[in-house]
Coordinates of C-alpha atoms in Angstrom, one line a residue:
Chain A
M1 CA 144.2 107.4 77.3
L2 CA 140.7 108.3 78.5
E3 CA 139.3 105.8 76.1
T4 CA 141.5 103.0 77.4
L5 CA 140.5 103.8 80.9
S6 CA 136.8 103.8 80.0
K7 CA 137.4 100.4 78.2
V8 CA 139.0 99.0 81.4
F9 CA 136.1 100.2 83.4
S10 CA 133.4 98.8 81.1
N11 CA 135.2 95.5 80.7
N12 CA 135.3 94.9 84.5
P13 CA 131.9 96.1 85.7
L14 CA 131.7 94.2 89.0
I15 CA 135.2 95.1 90.0
V16 CA 134.5 98.7 89.3
S17 CA 131.5 98.5 91.6
F18 CA 133.5 97.0 94.4
A19 CA 135.9 100.0 94.2
V20 CA 133.2 102.6 93.8
I21 CA 131.2 101.2 96.8
G22 CA 134.3 100.9 98.9
I23 CA 135.3 104.5 98.3
T24 CA 131.7 105.7 98.9
M25 CA 131.6 103.8 102.2
Y26 CA 135.0 105.2 103.2
V27 CA 133.8 108.8 102.5
A28 CA 130.6 108.1 104.4
Y29 CA 132.4 106.7 107.5
V30 CA 134.8 109.7 107.5
L31 CA 131.8 112.1 107.3
S32 CA 130.1 110.2 110.0
D33 CA 133.1 110.4 112.2
K34 CA 134.1 114.0 111.5
L35 CA 130.8 115.8 111.0
T36 CA 128.5 113.9 113.3
K37 CA 131.0 112.3 115.7
G38 CA 129.5 109.0 114.9
R39 CA 126.0 109.9 115.9
I40 CA 124.7 109.3 112.4
H41 CA 125.9 105.9 111.4
G42 CA 128.3 105.5 108.5
S43 CA 126.0 103.1 106.7
A44 CA 123.1 105.6 106.9
I45 CA 125.2 108.2 105.3
A46 CA 126.5 105.8 102.7
I47 CA 122.9 104.9 101.8
I48 CA 122.0 108.5 101.4
L49 CA 125.1 109.1 99.2
G50 CA 124.0 106.0 97.2
L51 CA 120.6 107.5 96.7
L52 CA 122.1 110.8 95.7
L53 CA 124.3 109.1 93.1
A54 CA 121.2 107.2 91.9
Y55 CA 119.4 110.5 91.5
I56 CA 122.3 112.0 89.5
G57 CA 122.4 108.9 87.3
G58 CA 118.7 109.1 86.7
V59 CA 118.7 112.7 85.8
L60 CA 121.8 112.4 83.5
T61 CA 120.5 109.4 81.6
G62 CA 116.8 109.5 82.0
G63 CA 117.0 105.8 82.8
E64 CA 115.4 103.8 85.6
K65 CA 118.4 102.1 87.3
G66 CA 120.1 105.1 88.9
L67 CA 123.8 105.2 88.7
A68 CA 123.9 101.8 86.9
D69 CA 122.5 103.5 83.8
I70 CA 125.9 105.3 83.3
S71 CA 127.7 102.7 81.3
I72 CA 131.0 102.7 83.2
F73 CA 129.1 102.1 86.4
A74 CA 126.9 99.3 85.0
G75 CA 128.5 96.9 87.6
I76 CA 126.7 98.7 90.4
G77 CA 123.5 97.2 88.9
L78 CA 125.0 93.8 89.2
M79 CA 126.3 94.2 92.7
G80 CA 123.1 95.8 93.9
G81 CA 120.8 93.8 91.8
G82 CA 118.3 91.2 93.0
M83 CA 120.5 88.2 92.8
L84 CA 123.4 89.3 95.0
R85 CA 121.1 91.2 97.3
D86 CA 119.1 88.2 98.0
F87 CA 122.2 86.1 98.4
A88 CA 123.6 88.5 101.0
I89 CA 120.2 88.7 102.8
V90 CA 120.1 85.0 103.2
A91 CA 123.7 85.1 104.4
T92 CA 122.7 87.5 107.2
S93 CA 120.6 84.8 108.7
F94 CA 123.9 83.0 109.6
G95 CA 124.0 83.7 113.3
A96 CA 120.3 84.6 113.7
S97 CA 118.4 82.6 116.3
F98 CA 115.6 80.4 115.2
D99 CA 114.1 80.6 118.7
E100 CA 113.7 84.3 118.3
I101 CA 112.0 83.9 115.0
K102 CA 109.7 81.3 116.4
K103 CA 108.9 83.4 119.4
A104 CA 108.0 86.5 117.3
G105 CA 106.4 84.5 114.5
K106 CA 102.8 85.4 115.5
N107 CA 103.6 89.1 115.8
G108 CA 105.4 88.9 112.4
V109 CA 102.5 87.3 110.6
A110 CA 100.0 89.7 112.2
A111 CA 102.2 92.6 111.1
L112 CA 102.3 91.3 107.6
F113 CA 98.5 91.3 107.2
I114 CA 98.1 94.7 108.9
G115 CA 101.0 96.1 107.0
V116 CA 99.6 95.2 103.5
I117 CA 96.1 96.3 104.4
L118 CA 97.2 99.5 106.1
S119 CA 99.5 100.7 103.3
F120 CA 96.7 99.9 100.8
V121 CA 94.1 101.9 102.7
V122 CA 96.5 104.8 103.1
G123 CA 97.2 104.8 99.3
V124 CA 93.5 104.6 98.4
A125 CA 92.7 107.5 100.8
I126 CA 95.3 109.7 99.4
A127 CA 94.4 108.8 95.8
Y128 CA 90.8 109.7 96.7
A129 CA 91.9 113.0 98.2
F130 CA 93.7 113.8 94.9
G131 CA 90.4 113.3 93.0
Y132 CA 90.5 109.6 91.8
R133 CA 87.1 108.0 92.1
D134 CA 87.1 104.8 90.0
P135 CA 87.9 101.6 91.9
I136 CA 90.5 100.4 89.4
S137 CA 92.7 103.5 89.8
L138 CA 92.2 103.6 93.6
T139 CA 93.1 99.9 94.0
T140 CA 96.2 100.2 91.8
I141 CA 97.5 103.3 93.7
G142 CA 96.7 101.6 97.0
A143 CA 98.6 98.4 95.9
G144 CA 101.6 100.5 94.7
T145 CA 101.7 102.1 98.1
A146 CA 102.2 98.6 99.6
T147 CA 105.2 98.0 97.3
Y148 CA 106.3 99.1 93.9
I149 CA 106.0 95.5 92.7
V150 CA 102.4 94.9 93.9
G151 CA 101.2 98.1 92.2
P152 CA 102.0 97.2 88.5
V153 CA 101.0 93.6 89.0
T154 CA 97.6 94.6 90.4
G155 CA 97.2 97.4 87.8
A156 CA 97.9 95.0 85.0
A157 CA 95.5 92.4 86.4
I158 CA 92.5 94.7 86.8
G159 CA 93.3 96.9 83.7
A160 CA 94.5 100.2 85.1
S161 CA 95.8 103.0 82.8
S162 CA 99.6 103.3 82.4
E163 CA 99.6 106.7 84.0
V164 CA 98.0 105.3 87.2
I165 CA 100.5 102.4 87.2
T166 CA 103.4 104.8 86.9
I167 CA 102.0 106.7 90.0
S168 CA 101.6 103.4 91.9
I169 CA 105.3 102.5 91.2
A170 CA 106.4 105.9 92.3
A171 CA 104.5 105.7 95.5
G172 CA 106.2 102.4 96.3
L173 CA 109.6 103.8 95.5
V174 CA 109.0 106.8 97.8
K175 CA 108.0 104.3 100.6
S176 CA 111.2 102.3 100.0
I177 CA 113.5 105.2 99.9
L178 CA 112.0 106.9 102.9
T179 CA 112.3 103.6 104.8
M180 CA 116.0 103.4 103.9
I181 CA 116.7 106.9 105.1
G182 CA 114.3 107.2 108.0
T183 CA 114.7 103.9 109.8
P184 CA 118.0 104.7 111.7
F185 CA 116.5 108.0 112.9
I186 CA 113.2 106.7 114.0
A187 CA 114.5 103.4 115.5
K188 CA 114.9 104.5 119.1
Y189 CA 111.5 106.2 119.2
I190 CA 109.6 103.1 118.1
G191 CA 111.6 100.5 120.2
L192 CA 113.3 99.0 117.2
N193 CA 116.1 97.3 119.1
N194 CA 115.2 93.6 119.4
P195 CA 114.5 90.7 117.1
R196 CA 110.7 90.8 117.8
S197 CA 110.3 94.5 116.9
A198 CA 112.5 94.0 113.9
M199 CA 110.2 91.2 112.6
V200 CA 107.2 93.4 113.2
Y201 CA 109.0 96.2 111.4
G202 CA 109.7 94.0 108.3
G203 CA 106.1 92.9 108.2
L204 CA 104.7 96.3 108.5
M205 CA 107.0 98.1 106.1
G206 CA 107.3 95.3 103.6
T207 CA 109.7 96.9 101.2
T208 CA 112.6 94.4 101.3
S209 CA 115.1 96.9 100.0
G210 CA 113.9 99.6 102.4
V211 CA 113.8 97.4 105.5
A212 CA 117.1 95.7 104.7
A213 CA 118.9 99.0 104.1
G214 CA 117.2 100.8 107.0
L215 CA 118.0 98.0 109.5
A216 CA 121.6 97.8 108.2
A217 CA 122.1 101.4 109.1
T218 CA 120.4 100.9 112.5
D219 CA 121.9 97.7 113.7
P220 CA 123.1 95.0 111.3
K221 CA 122.1 92.3 113.9
L222 CA 118.4 93.1 113.3
V223 CA 118.6 92.6 109.5
P224 CA 117.8 88.9 109.3
Y225 CA 114.7 89.3 111.6
G226 CA 113.4 92.2 109.5
A227 CA 114.2 90.6 106.2
V228 CA 112.6 87.2 107.1
T229 CA 109.1 88.8 107.3
A230 CA 109.6 91.5 104.7
T231 CA 110.3 88.9 102.0
F232 CA 106.7 87.5 102.5
Y233 CA 105.1 90.9 102.1
T234 CA 105.2 91.2 98.3
G235 CA 103.7 87.7 97.9
L236 CA 100.9 88.5 100.3
G237 CA 100.3 91.9 98.6
V238 CA 100.1 90.3 95.1
L239 CA 97.7 87.8 96.6
L240 CA 95.4 90.3 98.4
A241 CA 95.4 93.4 96.3
P242 CA 93.9 92.3 93.0
S243 CA 91.4 90.0 94.7
V244 CA 90.0 90.8 98.2
L245 CA 91.1 94.3 98.4
Y246 CA 90.0 95.2 94.9
L247 CA 86.5 93.7 95.6
M248 CA 86.3 95.7 98.8
T249 CA 87.3 98.9 97.1
K250 CA 84.8 98.2 94.3
A251 CA 82.0 97.6 96.9
I252 CA 82.8 100.9 98.6
F253 CA 83.5 103.2 95.6
G254 CA 82.0 101.3 92.7
Chain B
M1 CA 137.0 74.8 102.6
V2 CA 135.5 78.3 102.2
I3 CA 133.5 77.1 99.1
F4 CA 131.6 74.7 101.3
G5 CA 130.1 77.5 103.2
V6 CA 129.3 79.5 100.1
A7 CA 127.8 76.4 98.4
L8 CA 125.7 75.8 101.5
L9 CA 124.4 79.3 101.2
A10 CA 123.7 79.0 97.5
I11 CA 121.9 75.7 97.9
C12 CA 119.7 77.1 100.7
M13 CA 118.8 80.1 98.5
L14 CA 118.0 78.0 95.5
I15 CA 115.8 75.7 97.6
G16 CA 114.0 78.6 99.2
V17 CA 113.4 80.4 95.9
F18 CA 112.1 77.2 94.4
L19 CA 109.7 76.6 97.3
G20 CA 108.6 80.2 97.0
E21 CA 107.8 79.8 93.3
L22 CA 105.8 76.6 94.0
L23 CA 104.0 78.3 96.9
G24 CA 103.1 81.2 94.5
L25 CA 101.8 78.7 91.8
S26 CA 99.8 76.7 94.3
I27 CA 97.9 79.8 95.5
G28 CA 97.6 81.0 91.9
I29 CA 99.6 84.1 91.8
E30 CA 102.5 85.1 89.6
A31 CA 105.0 85.9 92.4
N32 CA 107.6 84.3 94.6
V33 CA 106.0 84.0 98.0
G34 CA 108.6 84.5 100.6
G35 CA 111.3 82.4 98.9
I36 CA 114.1 84.3 100.5
G37 CA 112.5 84.1 103.9
L38 CA 112.2 80.4 103.6
A39 CA 115.8 80.2 102.4
M40 CA 116.8 82.1 105.6
I41 CA 114.9 79.7 107.8
I42 CA 116.4 76.7 106.1
L43 CA 119.9 78.1 106.5
I44 CA 119.4 78.9 110.2
L45 CA 118.2 75.3 110.9
L46 CA 120.9 73.7 108.8
V47 CA 123.8 75.8 110.3
D48 CA 122.4 75.0 113.8
Y49 CA 122.2 71.3 113.0
L50 CA 125.8 71.2 111.5
K51 CA 127.3 73.2 114.3
K52 CA 125.9 71.0 117.0
R53 CA 127.5 68.0 115.3
D54 CA 130.7 69.9 114.7
K55 CA 130.4 69.4 110.9
L56 CA 130.8 73.1 109.9
S57 CA 134.5 73.8 109.6
Q58 CA 136.0 77.2 110.4
P59 CA 136.7 78.0 106.8
A60 CA 133.2 77.0 105.8
Q61 CA 131.9 79.5 108.4
E62 CA 134.1 82.1 107.0
G63 CA 132.6 81.6 103.6
L64 CA 129.2 82.3 105.1
G65 CA 130.5 85.2 107.2
F66 CA 132.1 86.9 104.2
W67 CA 128.8 87.1 102.4
S68 CA 127.0 88.2 105.5
A69 CA 129.6 91.0 105.9
M70 CA 129.2 92.0 102.2
Y71 CA 125.6 92.7 102.9
I72 CA 126.0 96.3 103.8
P73 CA 128.1 97.2 100.7
I74 CA 125.6 95.4 98.5
V75 CA 122.8 97.3 100.1
I76 CA 124.6 100.5 99.3
A77 CA 125.1 99.5 95.7
M78 CA 121.4 98.7 95.7
S79 CA 120.5 102.2 97.0
A80 CA 122.7 103.6 94.1
N81 CA 120.4 101.6 91.8
Q82 CA 117.1 103.0 92.9
N83 CA 115.0 105.0 90.5
V84 CA 115.1 108.1 92.7
A85 CA 114.4 110.4 89.9
G86 CA 111.4 108.3 88.9
A87 CA 110.1 108.4 92.5
L88 CA 110.2 112.2 92.5
D89 CA 108.7 112.4 89.0
G90 CA 105.7 110.5 90.3
G91 CA 104.4 113.8 91.6
P92 CA 102.8 115.0 94.9
L93 CA 100.3 112.1 95.0
A94 CA 102.9 109.4 94.9
I95 CA 105.2 111.3 97.4
M96 CA 102.3 111.9 99.8
A97 CA 101.1 108.3 99.6
G98 CA 104.6 106.9 100.2
I99 CA 105.3 109.2 103.1
A100 CA 101.9 108.6 104.8
A101 CA 102.2 104.9 104.5
V102 CA 105.7 104.9 106.1
V103 CA 104.8 107.3 108.9
I104 CA 101.6 105.4 109.9
S105 CA 103.4 102.1 109.8
W106 CA 106.1 103.5 112.0
M107 CA 103.5 104.4 114.6
L108 CA 102.2 100.9 114.7
V109 CA 105.5 99.2 115.4
P110 CA 105.5 99.7 119.2
L111 CA 101.9 98.4 119.4
L112 CA 102.5 95.2 117.5
S113 CA 105.9 94.4 119.1
K114 CA 104.7 94.3 122.7
G115 CA 106.4 91.6 124.7
G116 CA 109.7 92.1 122.9
S117 CA 112.8 90.5 124.4
E118 CA 115.3 93.3 124.8
T119 CA 118.1 91.1 126.0
A120 CA 118.0 88.6 123.2
I121 CA 119.9 90.8 120.7
D122 CA 122.9 91.0 123.0
K123 CA 123.2 87.3 122.9
T124 CA 123.2 87.1 119.1
V125 CA 125.5 90.1 118.9
E126 CA 128.1 88.3 121.0
E127 CA 127.8 85.2 119.0
N128 CA 128.2 87.0 115.7
T129 CA 131.2 89.1 116.6
I130 CA 133.0 85.9 117.5
I131 CA 132.1 84.3 114.2
I132 CA 132.7 87.3 111.9
G133 CA 135.3 89.0 114.0
D134 CA 134.6 92.3 112.3
E135 CA 135.8 95.3 114.3
D136 CA 133.2 97.4 112.7
Y137 CA 130.4 95.1 114.0
N138 CA 131.9 95.3 117.5
A139 CA 132.1 99.1 117.5
R140 CA 128.6 99.5 116.3
N141 CA 127.1 97.4 119.0
I142 CA 128.9 98.7 122.0
K143 CA 126.3 101.2 122.9

């Protein structure tokens, strides 16, 4: 009986994930309504529930893909994986205004450069405070603080130790998760309520998953504007971190 | 037909990702440079062009609208996929670096977004609620 059920689940992974996510969202919206009277948006609660499930999955299996590492929930990995995520992000631009993107373009590009460099500098400073002195480790941790993709790419390019690369990935993950959870709460204090500030936000934060989820829980209409800049961030980070930023770090600490 | 909208979306994404790969190659880095962002811009321009000429049928728009509405559930699935345990295992250095980067970036948002157009969002909101017709979207934007 239980075996048959688990077979049905593992034979239909994507369908299971639709059901699981639907139920999670239902619970989240009920919680939002009953406990917070709608003040904390349902999607924000759903994202926090998702992260909790991911934590449980990670602790139970020791894997890296959260809940998706539990075999009967493997479909979550498909539904929340890069392919469908990017497909849905592109779809959000249906209804976005090109004029707005053009108008805020300059701010967005400025935010991208400032965002990459700022996160890098913050990461380097904190690594320095924790006792790292060699430019390779400092650069790798700084790059990881930009995003968890830039960290390992940079680390591999300049020859960092695997321990440092792991820290750099973790720093990027913390940034991404905090952006997911924090955005809806901070939005009103930083004026995150129009396409222009959303584009600046995407450029500054850079983590596509964090920005996309954070804006979804703030105001879904802002998602395309934040995503359109955030998706350029990783490319820019991979370009700058192992080259210009590494040379600068080496000049200062080498 | 619904599939026309979905196919349009798929084609835009493929073109964008392809361009992003080429852009990455041309500046000599092993990464996709803004492929998804380019795909979004292509889709916006194409939808605008087709709508003006009345070439985008209602079902085709629904095909696009469906995936746009599936965005939030997909993001929640994505959050359930994150390596949360790994992030916490990274130790105090990783946690501090992540938190500091986020908080400092937050503080810069108002500075860089000066001159924002507060009214613009209302316009797009109206447009979208008509297209998607999702009650949830309406409720969320009333305030």
